[in-house]
mmCIF file of C-alpha atoms in Angstrom:
data_model
loop_
_atom_site.group_PDB
_atom_site.id
_atom_site.type_symbol
_atom_site.label_atom_id
_atom_site.label_comp_id
_atom_site.label_asym_id
_atom_site.label_seq_id
_atom_site.Cartn_x
_atom_site.Cartn_y
_atom_site.Cartn_z
ATOM 1 C CA GLN A 1 51.999 176.946 -163.268
ATOM 2 C CA ARG A 2 52.686 179.452 -160.486
ATOM 3 C CA ARG A 3 49.933 177.991 -158.320
ATOM 4 C CA VAL A 4 51.334 174.497 -158.818
ATOM 5 C CA ARG A 5 54.767 175.655 -157.625
ATOM 6 C CA GLU A 6 53.218 177.353 -154.605
ATOM 7 C CA ALA A 7 51.272 174.195 -153.755
ATOM 8 C CA VAL A 8 54.384 172.016 -154.060
ATOM 9 C CA VAL A 9 56.455 174.378 -151.892
ATOM 10 C CA SER A 10 53.702 174.539 -149.295
ATOM 11 C CA THR A 11 53.262 170.762 -149.245
ATOM 12 C CA GLN A 12 56.992 170.113 -148.949
ATOM 13 C CA SER A 13 57.382 172.658 -146.171
ATOM 14 C CA THR A 14 54.425 171.249 -144.259
ATOM 15 C CA GLY A 15 55.686 167.696 -144.687
ATOM 16 C CA GLN A 16 59.144 168.642 -143.487
ATOM 17 C CA HIS A 17 57.861 170.447 -140.410
ATOM 18 C CA SER A 18 55.351 167.758 -139.486
ATOM 19 C CA LEU A 19 57.960 164.995 -139.156
ATOM 20 C CA PRO A 20 59.556 164.688 -135.716
ATOM 21 C CA TYR A 21 63.338 164.733 -135.316
ATOM 22 C CA THR A 22 64.128 161.041 -134.961
ATOM 23 C CA SER A 23 66.940 159.032 -136.506
ATOM 24 C CA ASP A 24 64.416 157.196 -138.690
ATOM 25 C CA ASN A 25 63.022 160.393 -140.233
ATOM 26 C CA MET A 26 66.237 162.312 -140.923
ATOM 27 C CA VAL A 27 66.723 161.054 -144.483
ATOM 28 C CA THR A 28 63.121 161.904 -145.312
ATOM 29 C CA LYS A 29 63.501 165.350 -143.764
ATOM 30 C CA TYR A 30 66.676 165.975 -145.772
ATOM 31 C CA LEU A 31 64.998 164.896 -149.002
ATOM 32 C CA LEU A 32 61.990 167.116 -148.334
ATOM 33 C CA ALA A 33 64.308 170.029 -147.527
ATOM 34 C CA ALA A 34 66.299 169.480 -150.728
ATOM 35 C CA GLY A 35 63.069 169.392 -152.743
ATOM 36 C CA LEU A 36 61.812 172.541 -151.028
ATOM 37 C CA TYR A 37 64.990 174.478 -151.721
ATOM 38 C CA GLY A 38 65.046 173.193 -155.290
ATOM 39 C CA MET A 39 61.517 174.481 -155.847
ATOM 40 C CA ILE A 40 62.418 177.819 -154.289
ATOM 41 C CA GLY A 41 65.335 177.935 -156.718
ATOM 42 C CA THR A 42 63.023 177.327 -159.666
ATOM 43 C CA VAL A 43 60.897 180.236 -158.499
ATOM 44 C CA LEU A 44 63.838 182.592 -157.951
ATOM 45 C CA GLY A 45 65.824 181.536 -161.038
ATOM 46 C CA PRO A 46 63.733 183.462 -163.590
ATOM 47 C CA LEU A 47 63.713 186.499 -161.291
ATOM 48 C CA LEU A 48 67.503 186.503 -161.184
ATOM 49 C CA HIS A 49 67.628 186.078 -164.951
ATOM 50 C CA LEU A 50 65.240 188.944 -165.629
ATOM 51 C CA GLY A 51 66.589 191.262 -162.936
ATOM 52 C CA GLY A 52 70.080 191.404 -164.285
ATOM 53 C CA PRO A 53 73.226 192.448 -162.445
ATOM 54 C CA MET A 54 71.464 194.528 -159.804
ATOM 55 C CA VAL A 55 69.384 191.597 -158.527
ATOM 56 C CA MET A 56 72.446 189.335 -158.646
ATOM 57 C CA ARG A 57 74.470 191.840 -156.620
ATOM 58 C CA ALA A 58 71.670 192.184 -154.075
ATOM 59 C CA ALA A 59 71.444 188.391 -153.805
ATOM 60 C CA MET A 60 75.201 188.112 -153.256
ATOM 61 C CA TYR A 61 75.196 190.820 -150.582
ATOM 62 C CA THR A 62 72.225 189.209 -148.852
ATOM 63 C CA GLY A 63 73.870 185.800 -148.955
ATOM 64 C CA ALA A 64 77.106 187.188 -147.521
ATOM 65 C CA LEU A 65 75.263 189.015 -144.729
ATOM 66 C CA VAL A 66 73.133 186.018 -143.798
ATOM 67 C CA SER A 67 76.113 183.643 -143.917
ATOM 68 C CA GLY A 68 78.286 185.909 -141.797
ATOM 69 C CA LEU A 69 75.631 186.512 -139.167
ATOM 70 C CA THR A 70 74.740 182.818 -139.011
ATOM 71 C CA VAL A 71 78.367 181.820 -138.503
ATOM 72 C CA ALA A 72 78.754 184.514 -135.834
ATOM 73 C CA ALA A 73 75.684 183.304 -133.970
ATOM 74 C CA MET A 74 76.608 179.625 -134.232
ATOM 75 C CA THR A 75 80.180 180.094 -133.040
ATOM 76 C CA ALA A 76 79.453 182.565 -130.244
ATOM 77 C CA PRO A 77 80.971 181.203 -127.028
ATOM 78 C CA SER A 78 78.039 182.108 -124.824
ATOM 79 C CA GLU A 79 74.331 182.688 -125.197
ATOM 80 C CA LYS A 80 74.730 186.464 -125.306
ATOM 81 C CA TYR A 81 72.457 186.933 -128.317
ATOM 82 C CA LEU A 82 69.586 185.266 -126.460
ATOM 83 C CA GLN A 83 69.477 188.216 -124.077
ATOM 84 C CA MET A 84 68.448 190.614 -126.844
ATOM 85 C CA SER A 85 64.696 189.967 -126.713
ATOM 86 C CA GLY A 86 63.896 193.219 -124.866
ATOM 87 C CA PRO A 87 65.970 195.506 -127.109
ATOM 88 C CA LEU A 88 64.648 193.686 -130.173
ATOM 89 C CA MET A 89 61.059 194.420 -129.163
ATOM 90 C CA MET A 90 61.876 198.081 -128.550
ATOM 91 C CA GLY A 91 63.548 198.222 -131.959
ATOM 92 C CA PHE A 92 60.511 196.630 -133.601
ATOM 93 C CA CYS A 93 58.291 199.287 -132.036
ATOM 94 C CA ALA A 94 60.590 202.095 -133.223
ATOM 95 C CA VAL A 95 60.828 200.766 -136.786
ATOM 96 C CA PHE A 96 57.068 200.138 -136.886
ATOM 97 C CA ALA A 97 56.350 203.696 -135.696
ATOM 98 C CA ALA A 98 58.809 205.106 -138.250
ATOM 99 C CA SER A 99 57.165 203.047 -140.995
ATOM 100 C CA ILE A 100 53.731 204.390 -140.083
ATOM 101 C CA ALA A 101 55.125 207.934 -139.906
ATOM 102 C CA THR A 102 56.508 207.695 -143.447
ATOM 103 C CA ALA A 103 52.943 207.334 -144.719
ATOM 104 C CA PHE A 104 52.020 210.750 -143.311
ATOM 105 C CA LEU A 105 55.237 212.763 -143.581
ATOM 106 C CA PRO A 106 56.686 213.871 -146.909
ATOM 107 C CA PRO A 107 60.023 212.173 -147.618
ATOM 108 C CA THR A 108 61.464 215.442 -148.914
ATOM 109 C CA GLY A 109 61.349 217.089 -145.485
ATOM 110 C CA LYS A 110 63.871 216.610 -142.702
ATOM 111 C CA LEU A 111 61.509 214.756 -140.386
ATOM 112 C CA GLY A 112 60.008 212.580 -143.123
ATOM 113 C CA GLY A 113 63.440 211.775 -144.535
ATOM 114 C CA GLY A 114 64.690 210.896 -141.072
ATOM 115 C CA MET A 115 61.733 208.601 -140.449
ATOM 116 C CA TYR A 116 62.338 206.946 -143.804
ATOM 117 C CA MET A 117 66.002 206.371 -142.920
ATOM 118 C CA ILE A 118 65.018 204.889 -139.544
ATOM 119 C CA ALA A 119 62.479 202.603 -141.202
ATOM 120 C CA VAL A 120 64.864 201.355 -143.892
ATOM 121 C CA TYR A 121 68.253 201.166 -142.196
ATOM 122 C CA GLY A 122 66.858 200.503 -138.749
ATOM 123 C CA GLY A 123 64.928 197.610 -140.248
ATOM 124 C CA VAL A 124 68.098 196.163 -141.765
ATOM 125 C CA VAL A 125 69.947 196.395 -138.452
ATOM 126 C CA LEU A 126 66.954 195.107 -136.520
ATOM 127 C CA PHE A 127 66.389 192.062 -138.708
ATOM 128 C CA SER A 128 70.110 191.304 -138.648
ATOM 129 C CA ALA A 129 69.972 191.290 -134.848
ATOM 130 C CA LEU A 130 66.830 189.166 -135.004
ATOM 131 C CA MET A 131 68.678 186.651 -137.161
ATOM 132 C CA LEU A 132 71.447 186.445 -134.546
ATOM 133 C CA TYR A 133 68.853 185.905 -131.825
ATOM 134 C CA GLN A 134 66.890 183.258 -133.719
ATOM 135 C CA THR A 135 69.970 181.369 -134.888
ATOM 136 C CA GLN A 136 71.329 181.142 -131.376
ATOM 137 C CA SER A 137 67.887 180.100 -130.139
ATOM 138 C CA ILE A 138 67.806 177.273 -132.706
ATOM 139 C CA VAL A 139 71.326 176.175 -131.747
ATOM 140 C CA GLN A 140 70.392 176.150 -128.059
ATOM 141 C CA GLN A 141 67.208 174.155 -128.734
ATOM 142 C CA CYS A 142 69.110 171.618 -130.834
ATOM 143 C CA GLU A 143 71.760 171.200 -128.146
ATOM 144 C CA ARG A 144 69.160 170.553 -125.464
ATOM 145 C CA THR A 145 66.844 168.291 -127.467
ATOM 146 C CA PRO A 146 68.128 164.713 -127.704
ATOM 147 C CA ILE A 147 67.764 162.839 -130.979
ATOM 148 C CA THR A 148 65.798 159.665 -130.308
#
């Protein structure tokens, strides 16, 4: 049953991404997207049921963070988030190095604990900034690509 869900999600995602953005295909793309998100919901529903209040709280916080950052990126007056590619790459390198260091340093020590904090909280900040960058990149691409 799990494999069937994975196959359906994969097929719907592939079908949605393979259709070009034309006025004839928009209804089909919306239907495929709705089916994809419905299947993702059927996968996540039991997890939320079994996880209890902690998983629900984490899902609410994640939804609020993603929604807020997406709105901020979409309503930004300029393309200032698109200029973050260099700092994002440096941040990825730092978080990656800290993640590797946590495998070799004990988390109970000062250095190991510091590397763990950089890996966890730096990763949250870094992926939040990446979401701003990617959202503004998508908005810019959609504004420049005409719908035929």
